[in-house]
Amino acid sequence: MNLPAAPQLAHFADISVQVGQAQEVGQTVRGRRRLIPILGGEATGHGWTARVFPGGADFQLLVTDRLAELDARYVMETDGGDMIYVQNRAIRCGPADLMARLVRGEPVDPAQIYFRCSPRFETASPALAWITERMFVGSGARHPDRVVMQFYELA
């Protein structure tokens, strides 16, 4: 039997997203619900750049004191004028004391936190249509005022 080749990772973009103060919904039946406003940012890929528009948000669910489920949604505009809608689902976990520091907006060494994501893209641009036909994964780091991520195409 011929098995398919294992997926390879091809770098797609580095992204830095500025974030605002958390809007606390509070403890719900599913966990502690929060919304983090997206204030802007930038992305850099191979031969292109983009700006992240303000107005998006990261919808967070703190499932336990060690685990957060994230669902960020925002829009980018490339230097060529193409618009890209991003939905990035992620999990972030680590020791409870470090996760509590992140929730309070304090700095934490990114090497101590597991932060992995799976972004999906939508665009009306014919030149970028291929990004809607691929899967992407990434890793991230949360800083007090921003989130930095690296996205990779599963090739």
Tab-separated table of N, CA and C in Angstrom:
chain	number	residue	atom	x	y	z
A	1	MET	N	0.840	-1.166	0.000
A	1	MET	CA	0.000	0.000	0.000
A	1	MET	C	0.895	1.241	0.000
A	2	ASN	N	0.560	2.191	-0.869
A	2	ASN	CA	1.285	3.458	-0.907
A	2	ASN	C	0.638	4.449	0.043
A	3	LEU	N	1.400	4.900	1.011
A	3	LEU	CA	0.894	5.872	1.971
A	3	LEU	C	1.248	7.282	1.507
A	4	PRO	N	0.385	8.256	1.807
A	4	PRO	CA	0.709	9.631	1.440
A	4	PRO	C	1.892	10.134	2.260
A	5	ALA	N	2.589	11.093	1.696
A	5	ALA	CA	3.729	11.682	2.390
A	5	ALA	C	3.254	12.443	3.624
A	6	ALA	N	4.091	12.472	4.630
A	6	ALA	CA	3.774	13.249	5.836
A	6	ALA	C	3.749	14.735	5.481
A	7	PRO	N	2.861	15.492	6.089
A	7	PRO	CA	2.828	16.929	5.812
A	7	PRO	C	4.140	17.601	6.198
A	8	GLN	N	4.501	18.614	5.444
A	8	GLN	CA	5.663	19.437	5.734
A	8	GLN	C	5.166	20.831	6.109
A	9	LEU	N	5.971	21.581	6.822
A	9	LEU	CA	5.613	22.945	7.182
A	9	LEU	C	6.347	23.926	6.281
A	10	ALA	N	5.593	24.865	5.699
A	10	ALA	CA	6.163	25.940	4.888
A	10	ALA	C	5.768	27.262	5.536
A	11	HIS	N	6.755	28.072	5.897
A	11	HIS	CA	6.467	29.334	6.572
A	11	HIS	C	5.557	30.193	5.704
A	12	PHE	N	4.502	30.734	6.316
A	12	PHE	CA	3.552	31.602	5.610
A	12	PHE	C	3.672	33.053	6.055
A	13	ALA	N	3.657	33.306	7.370
A	13	ALA	CA	3.694	34.695	7.829
A	13	ALA	C	4.057	34.780	9.303
A	14	ASP	N	4.613	35.929	9.661
A	14	ASP	CA	4.794	36.328	11.049
A	14	ASP	C	3.794	37.443	11.308
A	15	ILE	N	3.072	37.358	12.418
A	15	ILE	CA	2.009	38.321	12.699
A	15	ILE	C	2.172	38.848	14.124
A	16	SER	N	1.990	40.141	14.269
A	16	SER	CA	1.964	40.779	15.576
A	16	SER	C	0.649	41.543	15.679
A	17	VAL	N	-0.156	41.218	16.694
A	17	VAL	CA	-1.480	41.811	16.873
A	17	VAL	C	-1.506	42.559	18.205
A	18	GLN	N	-1.780	43.867	18.132
A	18	GLN	CA	-1.919	44.657	19.356
A	18	GLN	C	-3.296	44.400	19.957
A	19	VAL	N	-3.329	44.227	21.278
A	19	VAL	CA	-4.580	43.915	21.965
A	19	VAL	C	-4.853	44.920	23.080
A	20	GLY	N	-6.136	45.088	23.394
A	20	GLY	CA	-6.563	46.000	24.451
A	20	GLY	C	-6.888	45.262	25.728
A	21	GLN	N	-7.502	45.977	26.647
A	21	GLN	CA	-7.891	45.429	27.938
A	21	GLN	C	-9.013	44.417	27.773
A	22	ALA	N	-8.950	43.360	28.537
A	22	ALA	CA	-9.960	42.302	28.481
A	22	ALA	C	-11.308	42.827	28.953
A	23	GLN	N	-12.341	42.395	28.279
A	23	GLN	CA	-13.711	42.626	28.718
A	23	GLN	C	-14.177	41.314	29.346
A	24	GLU	N	-14.386	41.338	30.646
A	24	GLU	CA	-14.732	40.129	31.388
A	24	GLU	C	-16.237	39.882	31.334
A	25	VAL	N	-16.623	38.727	30.840
A	25	VAL	CA	-18.021	38.298	30.916
A	25	VAL	C	-18.252	37.632	32.264
A	26	GLY	N	-17.280	36.825	32.688
A	26	GLY	CA	-17.359	36.159	33.983
A	26	GLY	C	-17.447	34.655	33.852
A	27	GLN	N	-17.660	34.020	34.980
A	27	GLN	CA	-17.732	32.559	35.040
A	27	GLN	C	-19.074	32.094	34.487
A	28	THR	N	-19.034	31.291	33.437
A	28	THR	CA	-20.245	30.725	32.855
A	28	THR	C	-20.245	29.220	33.105
A	29	VAL	N	-21.238	28.525	32.604
A	29	VAL	CA	-21.295	27.072	32.793
A	29	VAL	C	-20.168	26.367	32.046
A	30	ARG	N	-19.573	27.021	31.053
A	30	ARG	CA	-18.496	26.410	30.269
A	30	ARG	C	-17.108	26.808	30.755
A	31	GLY	N	-17.017	27.896	31.524
A	31	GLY	CA	-15.731	28.407	31.982
A	31	GLY	C	-15.794	29.917	32.086
A	32	ARG	N	-14.640	30.510	32.336
A	32	ARG	CA	-14.563	31.970	32.450
A	32	ARG	C	-14.457	32.580	31.055
A	33	ARG	N	-15.444	33.376	30.693
A	33	ARG	CA	-15.539	33.938	29.342
A	33	ARG	C	-14.983	35.362	29.341
A	34	ARG	N	-14.118	35.660	28.341
A	34	ARG	CA	-13.511	36.984	28.182
A	34	ARG	C	-13.474	37.354	26.709
A	35	LEU	N	-13.410	38.635	26.436
A	35	LEU	CA	-13.253	39.133	25.069
A	35	LEU	C	-12.089	40.118	25.086
A	36	ILE	N	-11.125	39.903	24.194
A	36	ILE	CA	-9.950	40.759	24.102
A	36	ILE	C	-10.031	41.548	22.793
A	37	PRO	N	-10.186	42.882	22.854
A	37	PRO	CA	-10.264	43.680	21.617
A	37	PRO	C	-8.938	43.669	20.857
A	38	ILE	N	-9.033	43.599	19.542
A	38	ILE	CA	-7.858	43.709	18.674
A	38	ILE	C	-7.780	45.146	18.194
A	39	LEU	N	-6.628	45.778	18.442
A	39	LEU	CA	-6.452	47.199	18.163
A	39	LEU	C	-5.734	47.479	16.847
A	40	GLY	N	-5.081	46.473	16.279
A	40	GLY	CA	-4.319	46.645	15.039
A	40	GLY	C	-3.177	45.656	15.012
A	41	GLY	N	-2.263	45.877	14.080
A	41	GLY	CA	-1.104	45.005	13.993
A	41	GLY	C	-0.559	44.933	12.589
A	42	GLU	N	0.390	44.023	12.397
A	42	GLU	CA	1.011	43.854	11.091
A	42	GLU	C	1.401	42.402	10.866
A	43	ALA	N	1.496	42.063	9.589
A	43	ALA	CA	1.909	40.718	9.176
A	43	ALA	C	2.975	40.856	8.105
A	44	THR	N	3.901	39.906	8.093
A	44	THR	CA	4.955	39.879	7.079
A	44	THR	C	5.080	38.451	6.573
A	45	GLY	N	4.948	38.302	5.249
A	45	GLY	CA	5.149	37.011	4.612
A	45	GLY	C	6.287	37.105	3.618
A	46	HIS	N	6.417	36.119	2.761
A	46	HIS	CA	7.466	36.125	1.744
A	46	HIS	C	7.026	37.008	0.586
A	47	GLY	N	7.560	38.232	0.541
A	47	GLY	CA	7.253	39.156	-0.543
A	47	GLY	C	5.995	39.982	-0.332
A	48	TRP	N	5.433	39.968	0.861
A	48	TRP	CA	4.230	40.758	1.120
A	48	TRP	C	4.172	41.172	2.583
A	49	THR	N	3.413	42.238	2.818
A	49	THR	CA	3.123	42.684	4.174
A	49	THR	C	1.633	42.993	4.246
A	50	ALA	N	1.127	43.111	5.447
A	50	ALA	CA	-0.281	43.440	5.633
A	50	ALA	C	-0.438	44.176	6.958
A	51	ARG	N	-1.530	44.921	7.057
A	51	ARG	CA	-1.861	45.539	8.336
A	51	ARG	C	-3.124	44.885	8.864
A	52	VAL	N	-3.174	44.737	10.170
A	52	VAL	CA	-4.343	44.187	10.844
A	52	VAL	C	-5.224	45.366	11.229
A	53	PHE	N	-6.484	45.327	10.795
A	53	PHE	CA	-7.419	46.396	11.131
A	53	PHE	C	-7.865	46.293	12.580
A	54	PRO	N	-8.099	47.434	13.223
A	54	PRO	CA	-8.736	47.392	14.538
A	54	PRO	C	-10.192	46.950	14.382
A	55	GLY	N	-10.758	46.433	15.450
A	55	GLY	CA	-12.168	46.050	15.425
A	55	GLY	C	-12.409	44.569	15.563
A	56	GLY	N	-11.379	43.767	15.428
A	56	GLY	CA	-11.542	42.342	15.663
A	56	GLY	C	-11.490	42.047	17.149
A	57	ALA	N	-11.577	40.774	17.488
A	57	ALA	CA	-11.525	40.386	18.896
A	57	ALA	C	-11.072	38.937	19.027
A	58	ASP	N	-10.557	38.655	20.205
A	58	ASP	CA	-10.204	37.288	20.587
A	58	ASP	C	-11.208	36.871	21.657
A	59	PHE	N	-12.056	35.909	21.318
A	59	PHE	CA	-13.077	35.403	22.234
A	59	PHE	C	-12.454	34.245	23.004
A	60	GLN	N	-12.252	34.451	24.294
A	60	GLN	CA	-11.530	33.482	25.104
A	60	GLN	C	-12.448	32.751	26.069
A	61	LEU	N	-12.129	31.488	26.282
A	61	LEU	CA	-12.786	30.682	27.290
A	61	LEU	C	-11.685	30.062	28.152
A	62	LEU	N	-11.613	30.481	29.411
A	62	LEU	CA	-10.659	29.900	30.345
A	62	LEU	C	-11.323	28.666	30.936
A	63	VAL	N	-11.002	27.527	30.358
A	63	VAL	CA	-11.673	26.267	30.686
A	63	VAL	C	-11.311	25.804	32.089
A	64	THR	N	-10.020	25.849	32.393
A	64	THR	CA	-9.516	25.515	33.724
A	64	THR	C	-8.455	26.555	34.074
A	65	ASP	N	-7.837	26.412	35.230
A	65	ASP	CA	-6.771	27.353	35.591
A	65	ASP	C	-5.494	27.096	34.792
A	66	ARG	N	-5.482	26.026	33.977
A	66	ARG	CA	-4.320	25.689	33.145
A	66	ARG	C	-4.580	25.804	31.640
A	67	LEU	N	-5.850	25.886	31.216
A	67	LEU	CA	-6.184	25.784	29.803
A	67	LEU	C	-7.122	26.897	29.352
A	68	ALA	N	-6.752	27.549	28.239
A	68	ALA	CA	-7.600	28.557	27.606
A	68	ALA	C	-7.840	28.159	26.151
A	69	GLU	N	-9.096	28.277	25.718
A	69	GLU	CA	-9.456	28.087	24.311
A	69	GLU	C	-9.682	29.467	23.721
A	70	LEU	N	-9.044	29.761	22.590
A	70	LEU	CA	-9.071	31.080	21.984
A	70	LEU	C	-9.703	31.008	20.595
A	71	ASP	N	-10.413	32.056	20.229
A	71	ASP	CA	-11.041	32.151	18.912
A	71	ASP	C	-10.961	33.609	18.473
A	72	ALA	N	-9.887	33.954	17.759
A	72	ALA	CA	-9.665	35.334	17.308
A	72	ALA	C	-10.187	35.500	15.886
A	73	ARG	N	-10.819	36.660	15.644
A	73	ARG	CA	-11.358	36.972	14.322
A	73	ARG	C	-11.021	38.424	14.013
A	74	TYR	N	-10.399	38.625	12.843
A	74	TYR	CA	-9.992	39.973	12.448
A	74	TYR	C	-9.774	40.021	10.943
A	75	VAL	N	-9.535	41.235	10.433
A	75	VAL	CA	-9.328	41.451	8.998
A	75	VAL	C	-7.963	42.089	8.784
A	76	MET	N	-7.275	41.621	7.738
A	76	MET	CA	-5.992	42.197	7.320
A	76	MET	C	-6.134	42.747	5.905
A	77	GLU	N	-5.347	43.769	5.610
A	77	GLU	CA	-5.246	44.284	4.245
A	77	GLU	C	-3.789	44.193	3.821
A	78	THR	N	-3.529	43.507	2.709
A	78	THR	CA	-2.161	43.352	2.224
A	78	THR	C	-1.680	44.655	1.595
A	79	ASP	N	-0.365	44.736	1.398
A	79	ASP	CA	0.211	45.909	0.743
A	79	ASP	C	-0.289	46.054	-0.691
A	80	GLY	N	-0.840	44.995	-1.268
A	80	GLY	CA	-1.434	45.052	-2.599
A	80	GLY	C	-2.909	45.433	-2.583
A	81	GLY	N	-3.467	45.689	-1.402
A	81	GLY	CA	-4.866	46.101	-1.281
A	81	GLY	C	-5.863	44.959	-1.146
A	82	ASP	N	-5.374	43.721	-1.021
A	82	ASP	CA	-6.272	42.579	-0.875
A	82	ASP	C	-6.691	42.432	0.586
A	83	MET	N	-7.960	42.122	0.794
A	83	MET	CA	-8.506	41.942	2.131
A	83	MET	C	-8.538	40.449	2.471
A	84	ILE	N	-8.171	40.143	3.712
A	84	ILE	CA	-8.160	38.765	4.197
A	84	ILE	C	-8.870	38.718	5.538
A	85	TYR	N	-9.897	37.885	5.641
A	85	TYR	CA	-10.567	37.620	6.911
A	85	TYR	C	-9.847	36.448	7.562
A	86	VAL	N	-9.508	36.603	8.832
A	86	VAL	CA	-8.778	35.577	9.580
A	86	VAL	C	-9.643	35.088	10.737
A	87	GLN	N	-9.757	33.770	10.858
A	87	GLN	CA	-10.303	33.163	12.066
A	87	GLN	C	-9.235	32.220	12.578
A	88	ASN	N	-8.759	32.495	13.775
A	88	ASN	CA	-7.652	31.732	14.331
A	88	ASN	C	-8.082	31.105	15.649
A	89	ARG	N	-8.216	29.793	15.643
A	89	ARG	CA	-8.560	29.057	16.861
A	89	ARG	C	-7.275	28.521	17.469
A	90	ALA	N	-7.211	28.577	18.805
A	90	ALA	CA	-5.970	28.189	19.464
A	90	ALA	C	-6.259	27.611	20.837
A	91	ILE	N	-5.238	26.932	21.365
A	91	ILE	CA	-5.245	26.567	22.774
A	91	ILE	C	-3.959	27.108	23.379
A	92	ARG	N	-4.095	27.529	24.612
A	92	ARG	CA	-2.949	28.024	25.363
A	92	ARG	C	-3.027	27.368	26.726
A	93	CYS	N	-1.939	26.721	27.139
A	93	CYS	CA	-1.947	26.072	28.450
A	93	CYS	C	-0.569	26.130	29.072
A	94	GLY	N	-0.578	25.995	30.382
A	94	GLY	CA	0.659	26.026	31.144
A	94	GLY	C	0.340	25.921	32.615
A	95	PRO	N	1.363	26.025	33.455
A	95	PRO	CA	1.147	25.973	34.897
A	95	PRO	C	0.152	27.052	35.333
A	96	ALA	N	-0.673	26.724	36.312
A	96	ALA	CA	-1.748	27.616	36.742
A	96	ALA	C	-1.235	28.989	37.149
A	97	ASP	N	-0.101	29.067	37.839
A	97	ASP	CA	0.406	30.374	38.269
A	97	ASP	C	0.815	31.235	37.087
A	98	LEU	N	1.387	30.636	36.044
A	98	LEU	CA	1.779	31.401	34.859
A	98	LEU	C	0.560	31.807	34.035
A	99	MET	N	-0.421	30.929	33.937
A	99	MET	CA	-1.652	31.281	33.227
A	99	MET	C	-2.371	32.431	33.929
A	100	ALA	N	-2.360	32.436	35.255
A	100	ALA	CA	-2.982	33.536	36.005
A	100	ALA	C	-2.259	34.850	35.728
A	101	ARG	N	-0.939	34.801	35.592
A	101	ARG	CA	-0.187	36.014	35.263
A	101	ARG	C	-0.567	36.526	33.883
A	102	LEU	N	-0.743	35.634	32.913
A	102	LEU	CA	-1.175	36.059	31.570
A	102	LEU	C	-2.541	36.733	31.631
A	103	VAL	N	-3.468	36.141	32.379
A	103	VAL	CA	-4.819	36.693	32.501
A	103	VAL	C	-4.770	38.097	33.117
A	104	ARG	N	-3.839	38.316	34.031
A	104	ARG	CA	-3.705	39.637	34.661
A	104	ARG	C	-2.949	40.628	33.783
A	105	GLY	N	-2.433	40.159	32.620
A	105	GLY	CA	-1.708	41.048	31.720
A	105	GLY	C	-0.243	41.212	32.064
A	106	GLU	N	0.308	40.280	32.811
A	106	GLU	CA	1.704	40.348	33.221
A	106	GLU	C	2.579	39.572	32.234
A	107	PRO	N	3.849	39.938	32.108
A	107	PRO	CA	4.741	39.195	31.216
A	107	PRO	C	5.015	37.781	31.732
A	108	VAL	N	5.088	36.844	30.790
A	108	VAL	CA	5.412	35.446	31.082
A	108	VAL	C	6.336	34.966	29.969
A	109	ASP	N	7.357	34.211	30.319
A	109	ASP	CA	8.275	33.650	29.331
A	109	ASP	C	7.489	32.737	28.387
A	110	PRO	N	7.434	33.075	27.081
A	110	PRO	CA	6.657	32.259	26.132
A	110	PRO	C	7.092	30.796	26.081
A	111	ALA	N	8.326	30.503	26.428
A	111	ALA	CA	8.803	29.112	26.410
A	111	ALA	C	8.109	28.271	27.475
A	112	GLN	N	7.460	28.907	28.455
A	112	GLN	CA	6.797	28.184	29.531
A	112	GLN	C	5.323	27.899	29.243
A	113	ILE	N	4.823	28.396	28.099
A	113	ILE	CA	3.409	28.272	27.758
A	113	ILE	C	3.270	27.554	26.418
A	114	TYR	N	2.395	26.578	26.367
A	114	TYR	CA	2.057	25.905	25.100
A	114	TYR	C	0.963	26.726	24.434
A	115	PHE	N	1.256	27.288	23.249
A	115	PHE	CA	0.309	28.143	22.524
A	115	PHE	C	0.376	27.715	21.059
A	116	ARG	N	-0.632	26.970	20.616
A	116	ARG	CA	-0.688	26.492	19.238
A	116	ARG	C	-2.026	26.885	18.625
A	117	CYS	N	-2.000	27.122	17.316
A	117	CYS	CA	-3.203	27.642	16.665
A	117	CYS	C	-3.413	27.027	15.287
A	118	SER	N	-4.631	27.222	14.772
A	118	SER	CA	-4.982	26.764	13.425
A	118	SER	C	-5.785	27.869	12.728
A	119	PRO	N	-5.074	28.796	12.059
A	119	PRO	CA	-5.767	29.881	11.368
A	119	PRO	C	-6.420	29.414	10.079
A	120	ARG	N	-7.536	30.060	9.750
A	120	ARG	CA	-8.219	29.860	8.463
A	120	ARG	C	-8.402	31.228	7.843
A	121	PHE	N	-8.334	31.270	6.529
A	121	PHE	CA	-8.388	32.535	5.812
A	121	PHE	C	-9.491	32.520	4.772
A	122	GLU	N	-10.127	33.694	4.595
A	122	GLU	CA	-11.092	33.905	3.515
A	122	GLU	C	-10.705	35.195	2.810
A	123	THR	N	-10.832	35.194	1.493
A	123	THR	CA	-10.523	36.383	0.717
A	123	THR	C	-11.333	36.380	-0.576
A	124	ALA	N	-11.583	37.572	-1.088
A	124	ALA	CA	-12.225	37.710	-2.399
A	124	ALA	C	-11.178	37.866	-3.499
A	125	SER	N	-9.911	37.913	-3.122
A	125	SER	CA	-8.826	38.135	-4.074
A	125	SER	C	-8.533	36.878	-4.889
A	126	PRO	N	-8.647	36.958	-6.227
A	126	PRO	CA	-8.282	35.798	-7.041
A	126	PRO	C	-6.816	35.391	-6.854
A	127	ALA	N	-5.940	36.361	-6.653
A	127	ALA	CA	-4.517	36.060	-6.496
A	127	ALA	C	-4.221	35.306	-5.203
A	128	LEU	N	-5.066	35.497	-4.189
A	128	LEU	CA	-4.846	34.843	-2.903
A	128	LEU	C	-5.813	33.692	-2.637
A	129	ALA	N	-6.600	33.322	-3.627
A	129	ALA	CA	-7.597	32.265	-3.435
A	129	ALA	C	-6.977	30.980	-2.894
A	130	TRP	N	-5.724	30.716	-3.222
A	130	TRP	CA	-5.066	29.491	-2.771
A	130	TRP	C	-5.048	29.366	-1.248
A	131	ILE	N	-5.042	30.498	-0.499
A	131	ILE	CA	-4.968	30.390	0.968
A	131	ILE	C	-6.268	29.859	1.566
A	132	THR	N	-7.350	29.909	0.794
A	132	THR	CA	-8.620	29.341	1.265
A	132	THR	C	-8.683	27.838	1.015
A	133	GLU	N	-7.703	27.341	0.275
A	133	GLU	CA	-7.677	25.935	-0.123
A	133	GLU	C	-6.577	25.145	0.580
A	134	ARG	N	-6.008	25.719	1.618
A	134	ARG	CA	-4.915	25.087	2.356
A	134	ARG	C	-5.216	25.102	3.848
A	135	MET	N	-4.512	24.233	4.565
A	135	MET	CA	-4.577	24.231	6.027
A	135	MET	C	-3.308	24.878	6.553
A	136	PHE	N	-3.471	25.573	7.676
A	136	PHE	CA	-2.364	26.276	8.310
A	136	PHE	C	-2.344	25.934	9.796
A	137	VAL	N	-1.156	25.972	10.376
A	137	VAL	CA	-0.968	25.814	11.811
A	137	VAL	C	0.009	26.889	12.252
A	138	GLY	N	0.087	27.086	13.551
A	138	GLY	CA	1.024	28.091	14.023
A	138	GLY	C	1.304	27.968	15.497
A	139	SER	N	2.191	28.831	15.941
A	139	SER	CA	2.510	28.946	17.354
A	139	SER	C	2.472	30.421	17.718
A	140	GLY	N	2.248	30.681	18.993
A	140	GLY	CA	2.116	32.068	19.409
A	140	GLY	C	2.712	32.321	20.768
A	141	ALA	N	2.804	33.602	21.079
A	141	ALA	CA	3.263	34.054	22.383
A	141	ALA	C	2.431	35.264	22.777
A	142	ARG	N	1.954	35.277	24.020
A	142	ARG	CA	1.149	36.384	24.535
A	142	ARG	C	2.051	37.296	25.343
A	143	HIS	N	2.050	38.566	24.989
A	143	HIS	CA	2.759	39.610	25.713
A	143	HIS	C	1.703	40.550	26.285
A	144	PRO	N	2.052	41.406	27.238
A	144	PRO	CA	1.026	42.254	27.853
A	144	PRO	C	0.199	43.074	26.866
A	145	ASP	N	0.806	43.569	25.784
A	145	ASP	CA	0.093	44.448	24.854
A	145	ASP	C	-0.099	43.869	23.461
A	146	ARG	N	0.365	42.643	23.229
A	146	ARG	CA	0.285	42.076	21.883
A	146	ARG	C	0.407	40.554	21.918
A	147	VAL	N	0.018	39.973	20.800
A	147	VAL	CA	0.200	38.545	20.565
A	147	VAL	C	1.037	38.417	19.301
A	148	VAL	N	2.108	37.647	19.357
A	148	VAL	CA	2.928	37.397	18.176
A	148	VAL	C	2.777	35.933	17.786
A	149	MET	N	2.662	35.700	16.479
A	149	MET	CA	2.439	34.345	15.986
A	149	MET	C	3.247	34.100	14.726
A	150	GLN	N	3.537	32.848	14.495
A	150	GLN	CA	4.108	32.389	13.234
A	150	GLN	C	3.127	31.392	12.649
A	151	PHE	N	2.738	31.613	11.397
A	151	PHE	CA	1.808	30.727	10.699
A	151	PHE	C	2.571	29.930	9.648
A	152	TYR	N	2.203	28.648	9.527
A	152	TYR	CA	2.825	27.739	8.568
A	152	TYR	C	1.754	27.039	7.758
A	153	GLU	N	1.996	26.924	6.461
A	153	GLU	CA	1.134	26.130	5.595
A	153	GLU	C	1.496	24.664	5.787
A	154	LEU	N	0.484	23.794	5.898
A	154	LEU	CA	0.737	22.357	5.880
A	154	LEU	C	0.866	21.954	4.416
A	155	ALA	N	2.095	21.757	3.992
A	155	ALA	CA	2.378	21.480	2.579
A	155	ALA	C	2.372	19.988	2.305
